[in-house]
């Protein structure tokens, strides 16, 4: 090996050794501690120092981040302990702001509007503790979708005044398989103290009533606490509502198809007797206790809609201006005015297709006709008892006519 080559080799070895020495020096933090122990101790001290500088305020956002099928009524809320909220923002995924209300003591916040279904919301909250140190929390959740939720459409309306026969009737827009859970979320009470029981007619309809007619001049309260209740697998309620309605005077009307007279009673006393024409021998009127569910000053009645058709398929009748019509059944039984029949039939002959007809004039503008009087003196929920027609008793679920089921049968249809 030449001297020059030997010198180059020594220089290279020296450089490599120098590199090793340098690397060793850089990696040696504390000659008296191991590498792992030194790093762990250092990180722990850093974490401890950071914790001492952190806010004591504890922010909680509900529902939890990433939740699905969240309630549109009660889900969104922000609370803080050991501090006060300084800022809360809630937006939809597209950035639309949601208005909210901060409590007086600044420890809680809630949206001031009902949330939309099938919508993703983002919540961001900030708070300070007693030392002024800030805390922050963020969450995102999605509300229940229409496909995964149900509502109950109810009658009577909030604030209405109804007759003594008006049941609370709820029709659900999805089939309910967990009837007990849903029924427990529905309570009906009355100022009269009467016991009220709910009865399921099907998977989508539940009616509630007392054993006897509501007491006159009482107040009935319906509470729907269905928010978050699982009515069927993966299908949740979204309603949280309280409804009240008044019960008016006690009016019950008795229709006798044999005598062809209608007796109107209030508080058990007869206030008016009106001649009528009930269903003909070929088209008898249902018997039983029926409740007025709708009122129309004028309406169209087409026989084809209830199965009365001629050979050409058209209705046996199609009257576009039937006056003073009040519905008794879903299937088409009404008490209504009749201007096309001879005045002599009322009180003498049963000629209708199943309805109860009263003498009237075309146009429904004459207040002096029997039909106009009865219409003007009747309200939704009044009872009409039809007797001596020779037909079967109306089905309890054909209209609001659950009174045709005895109390034991009615209670047997409860799910709780």
mmCIF file of C-alpha atoms in Angstrom:
data_model
loop_
_atom_site.group_PDB
_atom_site.id
_atom_site.type_symbol
_atom_site.label_atom_id
_atom_site.label_comp_id
_atom_site.label_asym_id
_atom_site.label_seq_id
_atom_site.Cartn_x
_atom_site.Cartn_y
_atom_site.Cartn_z
ATOM 1 C CA UNK A 1 0.000 0.000 0.000
ATOM 2 C CA UNK A 2 1.402 3.405 -0.884
ATOM 3 C CA UNK A 3 1.799 6.174 1.693
ATOM 4 C CA UNK A 4 -0.812 8.292 -0.006
ATOM 5 C CA UNK A 5 -3.321 5.442 -0.042
ATOM 6 C CA UNK A 6 -2.577 4.696 3.654
ATOM 7 C CA UNK A 7 -3.152 8.324 4.581
ATOM 8 C CA UNK A 8 -6.512 8.376 2.773
ATOM 9 C CA UNK A 9 -7.606 5.223 4.674
ATOM 10 C CA UNK A 10 -6.656 6.694 8.049
ATOM 11 C CA UNK A 11 -8.517 9.879 7.259
ATOM 12 C CA UNK A 12 -11.654 7.893 6.352
ATOM 13 C CA UNK A 13 -11.477 5.797 9.510
ATOM 14 C CA UNK A 14 -10.990 8.912 11.582
ATOM 15 C CA UNK A 15 -14.039 10.520 9.992
ATOM 16 C CA UNK A 16 -16.173 7.459 10.674
ATOM 17 C CA UNK A 17 -15.056 7.300 14.279
ATOM 18 C CA UNK A 18 -15.773 10.978 14.626
ATOM 19 C CA UNK A 19 -19.271 10.379 13.270
ATOM 20 C CA UNK A 20 -19.872 7.649 15.789
ATOM 21 C CA UNK A 21 -18.697 9.824 18.591
ATOM 22 C CA UNK A 22 -20.916 12.660 17.458
ATOM 23 C CA UNK A 23 -23.958 10.380 17.150
ATOM 24 C CA UNK A 24 -23.308 8.943 20.577
ATOM 25 C CA UNK A 25 -23.034 12.357 22.089
ATOM 26 C CA UNK A 26 -26.355 13.502 20.524
ATOM 27 C CA UNK A 27 -28.260 10.490 21.823
ATOM 28 C CA UNK A 28 -26.959 10.675 25.371
ATOM 29 C CA UNK A 29 -29.361 12.892 27.362
ATOM 30 C CA UNK A 30 -28.443 11.831 30.889
ATOM 31 C CA UNK A 31 -25.568 9.565 31.656
ATOM 32 C CA UNK A 32 -27.217 8.473 34.943
ATOM 33 C CA UNK A 33 -30.613 7.414 33.407
ATOM 34 C CA UNK A 34 -31.615 4.890 30.773
ATOM 35 C CA UNK A 35 -32.818 6.125 27.372
ATOM 36 C CA UNK A 36 -36.472 4.918 27.840
ATOM 37 C CA UNK A 37 -36.695 6.058 31.429
ATOM 38 C CA UNK A 38 -35.441 9.475 30.595
ATOM 39 C CA UNK A 39 -37.952 10.025 27.747
ATOM 40 C CA UNK A 40 -40.902 8.714 29.766
ATOM 41 C CA UNK A 41 -40.089 10.861 32.765
ATOM 42 C CA UNK A 42 -39.666 13.911 30.582
ATOM 43 C CA UNK A 43 -43.023 13.353 28.805
ATOM 44 C CA UNK A 44 -44.829 12.768 32.093
ATOM 45 C CA UNK A 45 -43.472 16.004 33.465
ATOM 46 C CA UNK A 46 -44.576 17.815 30.314
ATOM 47 C CA UNK A 47 -48.077 16.316 30.550
ATOM 48 C CA UNK A 48 -48.322 17.221 34.226
ATOM 49 C CA UNK A 49 -47.275 20.771 33.511
ATOM 50 C CA UNK A 50 -49.850 21.049 30.701
ATOM 51 C CA UNK A 51 -52.583 19.644 32.926
ATOM 52 C CA UNK A 52 -51.864 22.252 35.583
ATOM 53 C CA UNK A 53 -52.438 24.916 32.966
ATOM 54 C CA UNK A 54 -55.728 23.333 31.674
ATOM 55 C CA UNK A 55 -59.190 24.614 32.512
ATOM 56 C CA UNK A 56 -61.183 22.849 35.207
ATOM 57 C CA UNK A 57 -64.383 23.439 33.211
ATOM 58 C CA UNK A 58 -65.954 20.176 32.041
ATOM 59 C CA UNK A 59 -68.142 20.536 28.936
ATOM 60 C CA UNK A 60 -70.653 17.844 28.013
ATOM 61 C CA UNK A 61 -72.411 17.730 24.643
ATOM 62 C CA UNK A 62 -75.353 15.417 24.038
ATOM 63 C CA UNK A 63 -75.946 13.348 22.043
ATOM 64 C CA UNK A 64 -72.482 11.821 21.886
ATOM 65 C CA UNK A 65 -70.291 12.611 18.928
ATOM 66 C CA UNK A 66 -71.200 10.429 15.940
ATOM 67 C CA UNK A 67 -74.695 9.522 17.173
ATOM 68 C CA UNK A 68 -77.389 8.516 14.671
ATOM 69 C CA UNK A 69 -81.205 8.455 15.077
ATOM 70 C CA UNK A 70 -80.982 11.346 17.524
ATOM 71 C CA UNK A 71 -84.161 12.948 18.818
ATOM 72 C CA UNK A 72 -85.442 16.090 17.142
ATOM 73 C CA UNK A 73 -86.795 17.367 20.471
ATOM 74 C CA UNK A 74 -84.430 16.599 23.304
ATOM 75 C CA UNK A 75 -81.124 15.457 21.881
ATOM 76 C CA UNK A 76 -79.124 18.633 21.514
ATOM 77 C CA UNK A 77 -77.852 20.088 24.784
ATOM 78 C CA UNK A 78 -74.650 21.529 26.191
ATOM 79 C CA UNK A 79 -73.821 21.644 29.901
ATOM 80 C CA UNK A 80 -70.738 22.635 31.843
ATOM 81 C CA UNK A 81 -69.531 21.936 35.371
ATOM 82 C CA UNK A 82 -66.818 23.877 37.218
ATOM 83 C CA UNK A 83 -67.207 26.772 34.827
ATOM 84 C CA UNK A 84 -69.504 28.828 32.614
ATOM 85 C CA UNK A 85 -70.221 28.661 28.914
ATOM 86 C CA UNK A 86 -68.782 31.501 26.876
ATOM 87 C CA UNK A 87 -69.855 30.461 23.393
ATOM 88 C CA UNK A 88 -72.005 27.756 21.805
ATOM 89 C CA UNK A 89 -72.596 27.436 18.077
ATOM 90 C CA UNK A 90 -74.799 24.878 16.382
ATOM 91 C CA UNK A 91 -75.063 24.525 12.614
ATOM 92 C CA UNK A 92 -76.327 22.115 10.032
ATOM 93 C CA UNK A 93 -73.782 20.386 7.835
ATOM 94 C CA UNK A 94 -74.163 23.134 5.223
ATOM 95 C CA UNK A 95 -73.440 25.849 7.779
ATOM 96 C CA UNK A 96 -76.959 27.066 8.550
ATOM 97 C CA UNK A 97 -77.028 28.404 12.102
ATOM 98 C CA UNK A 98 -79.433 27.022 14.709
ATOM 99 C CA UNK A 99 -80.676 29.479 17.304
ATOM 100 C CA UNK A 100 -80.376 28.493 20.953
ATOM 101 C CA UNK A 101 -80.894 29.716 24.497
ATOM 102 C CA UNK A 102 -78.258 30.017 27.220
ATOM 103 C CA UNK A 103 -79.416 29.549 30.807
ATOM 104 C CA UNK A 104 -79.246 32.499 33.193
ATOM 105 C CA UNK A 105 -76.337 30.970 35.082
ATOM 106 C CA UNK A 106 -74.538 30.166 31.805
ATOM 107 C CA UNK A 107 -74.144 26.491 32.638
ATOM 108 C CA UNK A 108 -76.445 25.037 29.989
ATOM 109 C CA UNK A 109 -77.592 25.688 26.424
ATOM 110 C CA UNK A 110 -80.367 24.236 24.265
ATOM 111 C CA UNK A 111 -81.650 24.961 20.765
ATOM 112 C CA UNK A 112 -84.777 27.103 20.795
ATOM 113 C CA UNK A 113 -86.320 25.391 17.753
ATOM 114 C CA UNK A 114 -87.270 21.826 16.956
ATOM 115 C CA UNK A 115 -84.630 20.086 14.874
ATOM 116 C CA UNK A 116 -85.242 18.669 11.424
ATOM 117 C CA UNK A 117 -85.290 14.972 10.704
ATOM 118 C CA UNK A 118 -82.496 13.330 8.645
ATOM 119 C CA UNK A 119 -80.149 16.246 9.329
ATOM 120 C CA UNK A 120 -76.549 16.316 10.517
ATOM 121 C CA UNK A 121 -75.749 18.972 13.115
ATOM 122 C CA UNK A 122 -72.446 20.226 14.465
ATOM 123 C CA UNK A 123 -71.999 21.665 17.949
ATOM 124 C CA UNK A 124 -69.034 23.670 19.191
ATOM 125 C CA UNK A 125 -68.800 24.879 22.779
ATOM 126 C CA UNK A 126 -66.343 26.972 24.801
ATOM 127 C CA UNK A 127 -66.221 27.605 28.555
ATOM 128 C CA UNK A 128 -64.044 29.228 31.213
ATOM 129 C CA UNK A 129 -63.289 28.161 34.742
ATOM 130 C CA UNK A 130 -62.860 30.434 37.768
ATOM 131 C CA UNK A 131 -59.272 31.206 36.743
ATOM 132 C CA UNK A 132 -60.269 32.244 33.263
ATOM 133 C CA UNK A 133 -58.781 29.151 31.646
ATOM 134 C CA UNK A 134 -60.689 28.013 28.553
ATOM 135 C CA UNK A 135 -62.067 24.594 27.617
ATOM 136 C CA UNK A 136 -63.466 23.530 24.242
ATOM 137 C CA UNK A 137 -65.599 20.658 23.000
ATOM 138 C CA UNK A 138 -67.008 19.670 19.592
ATOM 139 C CA UNK A 139 -69.483 17.039 18.461
ATOM 140 C CA UNK A 140 -71.527 16.048 15.425
ATOM 141 C CA UNK A 141 -74.718 13.955 15.274
ATOM 142 C CA UNK A 142 -77.516 13.050 12.856
ATOM 143 C CA UNK A 143 -81.227 13.162 13.710
ATOM 144 C CA UNK A 144 -83.619 10.329 13.089
ATOM 145 C CA UNK A 145 -84.869 9.949 9.510
ATOM 146 C CA UNK A 146 -88.530 9.780 8.408
ATOM 147 C CA UNK A 147 -87.967 6.146 7.499
ATOM 148 C CA UNK A 148 -86.771 5.457 11.026
ATOM 149 C CA UNK A 149 -89.395 7.482 12.890
ATOM 150 C CA UNK A 150 -93.138 7.529 13.462
ATOM 151 C CA UNK A 151 -95.763 10.080 14.446
ATOM 152 C CA UNK A 152 -99.325 9.784 15.682
ATOM 153 C CA UNK A 153 -101.999 11.899 14.031
ATOM 154 C CA UNK A 154 -104.575 12.592 16.731
ATOM 155 C CA UNK A 155 -108.069 13.904 17.140
ATOM 156 C CA UNK A 156 -109.640 16.043 18.607
ATOM 157 C CA UNK A 157 -107.630 19.190 18.011
ATOM 158 C CA UNK A 158 -105.887 21.131 20.730
ATOM 159 C CA UNK A 159 -108.167 23.784 22.222
ATOM 160 C CA UNK A 160 -111.350 22.423 20.663
ATOM 161 C CA UNK A 161 -114.717 21.901 22.333
ATOM 162 C CA UNK A 162 -116.320 18.546 21.582
ATOM 163 C CA UNK A 163 -119.305 16.425 22.471
ATOM 164 C CA UNK A 164 -119.386 13.860 25.271
ATOM 165 C CA UNK A 165 -118.798 10.951 22.892
ATOM 166 C CA UNK A 166 -115.537 12.152 21.361
ATOM 167 C CA UNK A 167 -112.746 9.619 21.952
ATOM 168 C CA UNK A 168 -109.081 10.414 21.680
ATOM 169 C CA UNK A 169 -108.120 8.655 18.462
ATOM 170 C CA UNK A 170 -104.492 8.287 17.342
ATOM 171 C CA UNK A 171 -103.516 7.018 13.906
ATOM 172 C CA UNK A 172 -99.818 6.187 13.512
ATOM 173 C CA UNK A 173 -98.031 6.593 10.205
ATOM 174 C CA UNK A 174 -95.983 3.414 10.772
ATOM 175 C CA UNK A 175 -97.035 -0.001 12.016
ATOM 176 C CA UNK A 176 -96.467 -0.326 15.747
ATOM 177 C CA UNK A 177 -95.223 -3.696 16.971
ATOM 178 C CA UNK A 178 -94.100 -2.583 20.429
ATOM 179 C CA UNK A 179 -97.573 -1.459 21.459
ATOM 180 C CA UNK A 180 -96.887 -1.482 25.192
ATOM 181 C CA UNK A 181 -93.952 0.926 24.912
ATOM 182 C CA UNK A 182 -95.944 3.303 22.729
ATOM 183 C CA UNK A 183 -99.049 3.143 24.919
ATOM 184 C CA UNK A 184 -96.943 3.935 27.988
ATOM 185 C CA UNK A 185 -95.886 7.099 26.186
ATOM 186 C CA UNK A 186 -99.514 8.221 25.791
ATOM 187 C CA UNK A 187 -101.525 9.418 28.777
ATOM 188 C CA UNK A 188 -105.092 10.742 28.753
ATOM 189 C CA UNK A 189 -106.550 12.318 31.892
ATOM 190 C CA UNK A 190 -109.730 14.227 32.612
ATOM 191 C CA UNK A 191 -110.663 16.820 35.192
ATOM 192 C CA UNK A 192 -113.717 14.708 36.040
ATOM 193 C CA UNK A 193 -111.468 11.952 37.407
ATOM 194 C CA UNK A 194 -112.888 9.284 35.088
ATOM 195 C CA UNK A 195 -110.630 6.324 34.363
ATOM 196 C CA UNK A 196 -109.446 6.423 30.750
ATOM 197 C CA UNK A 197 -108.249 3.283 28.943
ATOM 198 C CA UNK A 198 -106.699 2.966 25.491
ATOM 199 C CA UNK A 199 -107.659 0.236 23.024
ATOM 200 C CA UNK A 200 -105.711 -0.914 19.956
ATOM 201 C CA UNK A 201 -107.905 -1.490 16.919
ATOM 202 C CA UNK A 202 -104.889 -2.347 14.756
ATOM 203 C CA UNK A 203 -101.138 -1.832 14.522
ATOM 204 C CA UNK A 204 -101.738 1.755 13.420
ATOM 205 C CA UNK A 205 -104.759 2.909 15.443
ATOM 206 C CA UNK A 206 -105.311 3.372 19.174
ATOM 207 C CA UNK A 207 -108.395 5.047 20.712
ATOM 208 C CA UNK A 208 -108.797 6.134 24.346
ATOM 209 C CA UNK A 209 -112.036 6.707 26.286
ATOM 210 C CA UNK A 210 -113.684 6.329 29.705
ATOM 211 C CA UNK A 211 -116.240 3.642 30.493
ATOM 212 C CA UNK A 212 -119.136 6.078 30.024
ATOM 213 C CA UNK A 213 -119.341 9.288 28.023
ATOM 214 C CA UNK A 214 -117.118 12.147 29.164
ATOM 215 C CA UNK A 215 -118.628 14.308 31.864
ATOM 216 C CA UNK A 216 -120.022 17.532 30.426
ATOM 217 C CA UNK A 217 -117.949 20.688 30.941
ATOM 218 C CA UNK A 218 -114.828 18.709 31.841
ATOM 219 C CA UNK A 219 -111.306 19.186 30.463
ATOM 220 C CA UNK A 220 -109.348 16.342 28.886
ATOM 221 C CA UNK A 221 -105.548 16.340 28.550
ATOM 222 C CA UNK A 222 -103.609 14.205 26.091
ATOM 223 C CA UNK A 223 -99.850 13.910 26.612
ATOM 224 C CA UNK A 224 -97.672 12.388 23.907
ATOM 225 C CA UNK A 225 -94.256 11.489 25.335
ATOM 226 C CA UNK A 226 -93.160 9.424 22.347
ATOM 227 C CA UNK A 227 -89.833 11.072 21.631
ATOM 228 C CA UNK A 228 -87.235 8.304 21.371
ATOM 229 C CA UNK A 229 -89.740 5.485 22.028
ATOM 230 C CA UNK A 230 -89.027 2.493 19.785
ATOM 231 C CA UNK A 231 -92.390 1.634 18.233
ATOM 232 C CA UNK A 232 -90.969 -1.073 15.965
ATOM 233 C CA UNK A 233 -87.504 -2.370 15.225
ATOM 234 C CA UNK A 234 -85.339 0.668 14.441
ATOM 235 C CA UNK A 235 -88.360 3.014 14.248
ATOM 236 C CA UNK A 236 -88.585 5.727 16.924
ATOM 237 C CA UNK A 237 -91.176 8.275 17.979
ATOM 238 C CA UNK A 238 -90.444 11.986 17.591
ATOM 239 C CA UNK A 239 -93.429 13.606 19.305
ATOM 240 C CA UNK A 240 -93.428 15.450 22.586
ATOM 241 C CA UNK A 241 -96.699 17.297 22.911
ATOM 242 C CA UNK A 242 -99.523 18.160 25.321
ATOM 243 C CA UNK A 243 -103.048 18.703 24.018
ATOM 244 C CA UNK A 244 -106.140 19.805 25.910
ATOM 245 C CA UNK A 245 -109.757 19.968 24.808
ATOM 246 C CA UNK A 246 -113.052 20.857 26.454
ATOM 247 C CA UNK A 247 -116.145 18.706 26.676
ATOM 248 C CA UNK A 248 -119.279 20.727 26.068
ATOM 249 C CA UNK A 249 -122.890 20.115 27.046
ATOM 250 C CA UNK A 250 -124.196 16.552 27.111
ATOM 251 C CA UNK A 251 -126.125 16.084 23.862
ATOM 252 C CA UNK A 252 -127.238 12.626 22.761
ATOM 253 C CA UNK A 253 -129.647 12.141 19.859
ATOM 254 C CA UNK A 254 -131.819 9.046 19.426
ATOM 255 C CA UNK A 255 -132.933 8.012 15.940
ATOM 256 C CA UNK A 256 -135.788 5.499 15.780
ATOM 257 C CA UNK A 257 -136.147 4.016 12.306
ATOM 258 C CA UNK A 258 -139.490 2.458 13.243
ATOM 259 C CA UNK A 259 -141.197 5.637 14.371
ATOM 260 C CA UNK A 260 -139.087 7.659 11.924
ATOM 261 C CA UNK A 261 -138.471 10.286 14.553
ATOM 262 C CA UNK A 262 -135.258 11.743 15.946
ATOM 263 C CA UNK A 263 -135.208 12.871 19.574
ATOM 264 C CA UNK A 264 -132.486 15.342 20.585
ATOM 265 C CA UNK A 265 -131.653 15.338 24.296
ATOM 266 C CA UNK A 266 -129.438 17.591 26.378
ATOM 267 C CA UNK A 267 -128.527 16.547 29.912
ATOM 268 C CA UNK A 268 -131.155 13.805 29.579
ATOM 269 C CA UNK A 269 -134.020 16.129 28.628
ATOM 270 C CA UNK A 270 -135.617 16.184 25.180
ATOM 271 C CA UNK A 271 -135.072 19.565 23.518
ATOM 272 C CA UNK A 272 -136.376 18.764 20.028
ATOM 273 C CA UNK A 273 -138.081 16.008 18.036
ATOM 274 C CA UNK A 274 -137.442 15.905 14.293
ATOM 275 C CA UNK A 275 -139.078 13.649 11.663
ATOM 276 C CA UNK A 276 -136.533 11.660 9.647
ATOM 277 C CA UNK A 277 -136.173 9.196 6.803
ATOM 278 C CA UNK A 278 -133.686 6.401 7.488
ATOM 279 C CA UNK A 279 -132.318 3.638 5.264
ATOM 280 C CA UNK A 280 -134.768 1.788 3.062
ATOM 281 C CA UNK A 281 -135.521 -1.924 3.633
ATOM 282 C CA UNK A 282 -132.909 -2.741 0.964
ATOM 283 C CA UNK A 283 -130.277 -0.353 2.400
ATOM 284 C CA UNK A 284 -130.778 -0.335 6.133
ATOM 285 C CA UNK A 285 -128.976 2.099 8.417
ATOM 286 C CA UNK A 286 -126.472 0.659 10.884
ATOM 287 C CA UNK A 287 -127.670 0.439 14.457
ATOM 288 C CA UNK A 288 -125.615 1.540 17.450
ATOM 289 C CA UNK A 289 -123.927 4.496 19.090
ATOM 290 C CA UNK A 290 -122.257 6.730 16.521
ATOM 291 C CA UNK A 291 -120.195 9.858 17.002
ATOM 292 C CA UNK A 292 -120.262 12.892 14.723
ATOM 293 C CA UNK A 293 -116.718 13.077 13.348
ATOM 294 C CA UNK A 294 -117.058 15.726 10.613
ATOM 295 C CA UNK A 295 -119.442 18.528 9.649
ATOM 296 C CA UNK A 296 -119.959 20.000 6.170
ATOM 297 C CA UNK A 297 -122.389 22.782 5.344
ATOM 298 C CA UNK A 298 -122.504 21.258 1.854
ATOM 299 C CA UNK A 299 -120.746 18.250 0.366
ATOM 300 C CA UNK A 300 -120.864 15.884 -2.593
ATOM 301 C CA UNK A 301 -122.246 12.372 -2.147
ATOM 302 C CA UNK A 302 -121.490 9.889 -4.910
ATOM 303 C CA UNK A 303 -122.912 6.390 -4.547
ATOM 304 C CA UNK A 304 -119.975 4.901 -6.425
ATOM 305 C CA UNK A 305 -117.633 5.761 -3.533
ATOM 306 C CA UNK A 306 -119.581 3.508 -1.155
ATOM 307 C CA UNK A 307 -120.527 0.683 -3.508
ATOM 308 C CA UNK A 308 -123.881 1.894 -4.852
ATOM 309 C CA UNK A 309 -123.417 1.659 -8.624
ATOM 310 C CA UNK A 310 -125.571 1.121 -11.709
ATOM 311 C CA UNK A 311 -124.782 -1.415 -14.435
ATOM 312 C CA UNK A 312 -122.571 1.153 -16.150
ATOM 313 C CA UNK A 313 -120.401 1.442 -13.046
ATOM 314 C CA UNK A 314 -121.576 4.950 -12.234
ATOM 315 C CA UNK A 315 -123.077 5.833 -8.880
ATOM 316 C CA UNK A 316 -126.761 5.238 -8.305
ATOM 317 C CA UNK A 317 -126.734 8.841 -7.134
ATOM 318 C CA UNK A 318 -124.290 11.723 -7.386
ATOM 319 C CA UNK A 319 -125.504 14.807 -5.519
ATOM 320 C CA UNK A 320 -122.937 17.585 -5.492
ATOM 321 C CA UNK A 321 -124.566 19.866 -2.919
ATOM 322 C CA UNK A 322 -125.911 17.765 -0.052
ATOM 323 C CA UNK A 323 -126.685 20.293 2.720
ATOM 324 C CA UNK A 324 -125.896 20.125 6.430
ATOM 325 C CA UNK A 325 -124.012 16.811 6.326
ATOM 326 C CA UNK A 326 -122.517 15.255 9.471
ATOM 327 C CA UNK A 327 -120.430 12.080 9.217
ATOM 328 C CA UNK A 328 -121.202 9.125 11.489
ATOM 329 C CA UNK A 329 -119.022 6.372 9.965
ATOM 330 C CA UNK A 330 -115.909 6.106 7.841
ATOM 331 C CA UNK A 331 -117.857 3.937 5.414
ATOM 332 C CA UNK A 332 -120.233 6.773 4.541
ATOM 333 C CA UNK A 333 -123.140 6.978 6.990
ATOM 334 C CA UNK A 334 -124.262 10.588 7.520
ATOM 335 C CA UNK A 335 -127.024 12.572 9.114
ATOM 336 C CA UNK A 336 -127.776 15.136 6.408
ATOM 337 C CA UNK A 337 -130.310 17.460 4.890
ATOM 338 C CA UNK A 338 -132.455 16.267 1.977
ATOM 339 C CA UNK A 339 -133.999 18.825 -0.396
ATOM 340 C CA UNK A 340 -134.735 16.448 -3.302
ATOM 341 C CA UNK A 341 -137.200 14.165 -1.518
ATOM 342 C CA UNK A 342 -140.857 14.994 -1.038
ATOM 343 C CA UNK A 343 -141.548 16.645 2.307
ATOM 344 C CA UNK A 344 -144.110 13.923 2.979
ATOM 345 C CA UNK A 345 -141.505 11.158 3.385
ATOM 346 C CA UNK A 346 -140.004 12.569 6.589
ATOM 347 C CA UNK A 347 -141.594 10.858 9.551
ATOM 348 C CA UNK A 348 -143.404 8.458 7.212
ATOM 349 C CA UNK A 349 -141.097 6.412 4.944
ATOM 350 C CA UNK A 350 -137.491 5.176 5.087
ATOM 351 C CA UNK A 351 -136.074 5.868 1.636
ATOM 352 C CA UNK A 352 -132.308 6.497 1.930
ATOM 353 C CA UNK A 353 -129.277 4.409 0.991
ATOM 354 C CA UNK A 354 -128.384 4.080 4.680
ATOM 355 C CA UNK A 355 -128.069 7.660 5.859
ATOM 356 C CA UNK A 356 -130.452 9.535 8.143
ATOM 357 C CA UNK A 357 -132.192 12.248 6.149
ATOM 358 C CA UNK A 358 -133.825 15.446 7.472
ATOM 359 C CA UNK A 359 -135.973 17.903 5.556
ATOM 360 C CA UNK A 360 -133.927 20.761 4.063
ATOM 361 C CA UNK A 361 -133.760 23.259 1.220
ATOM 362 C CA UNK A 362 -131.238 23.533 -1.605
ATOM 363 C CA UNK A 363 -128.313 25.814 -0.854
ATOM 364 C CA UNK A 364 -128.167 25.212 2.916
ATOM 365 C CA UNK A 365 -129.065 28.831 3.594
ATOM 366 C CA UNK A 366 -132.459 28.454 5.238
ATOM 367 C CA UNK A 367 -131.932 28.395 9.034
ATOM 368 C CA UNK A 368 -135.528 27.364 9.656
ATOM 369 C CA UNK A 369 -135.307 23.826 8.260
ATOM 370 C CA UNK A 370 -135.025 20.803 10.592
ATOM 371 C CA UNK A 371 -131.651 19.872 9.062
ATOM 372 C CA UNK A 372 -130.271 23.379 9.587
ATOM 373 C CA UNK A 373 -131.415 23.394 13.215
ATOM 374 C CA UNK A 374 -129.763 20.079 13.958
ATOM 375 C CA UNK A 375 -126.562 21.086 12.159
ATOM 376 C CA UNK A 376 -126.345 24.391 14.030
ATOM 377 C CA UNK A 377 -126.987 22.741 17.383
ATOM 378 C CA UNK A 378 -124.528 19.855 16.970
ATOM 379 C CA UNK A 379 -120.762 19.719 17.496
ATOM 380 C CA UNK A 380 -118.050 17.216 16.661
ATOM 381 C CA UNK A 381 -118.191 14.452 19.256
ATOM 382 C CA UNK A 382 -121.950 14.493 19.815
ATOM 383 C CA UNK A 383 -123.526 11.042 19.971
ATOM 384 C CA UNK A 384 -126.252 9.786 17.630
ATOM 385 C CA UNK A 385 -127.843 6.500 18.733
ATOM 386 C CA UNK A 386 -129.618 4.703 15.881
ATOM 387 C CA UNK A 387 -132.227 2.095 16.791
ATOM 388 C CA UNK A 388 -134.761 -0.301 15.250
ATOM 389 C CA UNK A 389 -133.374 -0.418 11.726
ATOM 390 C CA UNK A 390 -133.089 -4.191 11.529
ATOM 391 C CA UNK A 391 -129.432 -3.947 10.491
ATOM 392 C CA UNK A 392 -126.295 -5.016 12.376
ATOM 393 C CA UNK A 393 -124.583 -2.856 14.978
ATOM 394 C CA UNK A 394 -121.914 -0.633 13.495
ATOM 395 C CA UNK A 395 -118.342 -1.898 13.898
ATOM 396 C CA UNK A 396 -116.533 -0.068 16.744
ATOM 397 C CA UNK A 397 -113.669 0.939 14.416
ATOM 398 C CA UNK A 398 -115.959 2.216 11.644
ATOM 399 C CA UNK A 399 -115.608 5.868 12.572
ATOM 400 C CA UNK A 400 -115.197 6.978 16.183
ATOM 401 C CA UNK A 401 -117.643 4.385 17.421
ATOM 402 C CA UNK A 402 -115.824 2.454 20.136
ATOM 403 C CA UNK A 403 -118.835 2.932 22.431
ATOM 404 C CA UNK A 404 -120.321 -0.147 20.769
ATOM 405 C CA UNK A 405 -117.801 -2.314 22.624
ATOM 406 C CA UNK A 406 -118.459 -3.122 26.269
ATOM 407 C CA UNK A 407 -115.950 -2.024 28.911
ATOM 408 C CA UNK A 408 -114.429 -5.480 29.425
ATOM 409 C CA UNK A 409 -113.793 -5.896 25.697
ATOM 410 C CA UNK A 410 -112.431 -2.375 25.500
ATOM 411 C CA UNK A 411 -109.951 -2.919 28.325
ATOM 412 C CA UNK A 412 -108.895 -6.245 26.806
ATOM 413 C CA UNK A 413 -107.557 -4.294 23.831
ATOM 414 C CA UNK A 414 -105.075 -2.384 26.002
ATOM 415 C CA UNK A 415 -101.382 -3.312 25.700
ATOM 416 C CA UNK A 416 -100.507 -2.334 29.288
#
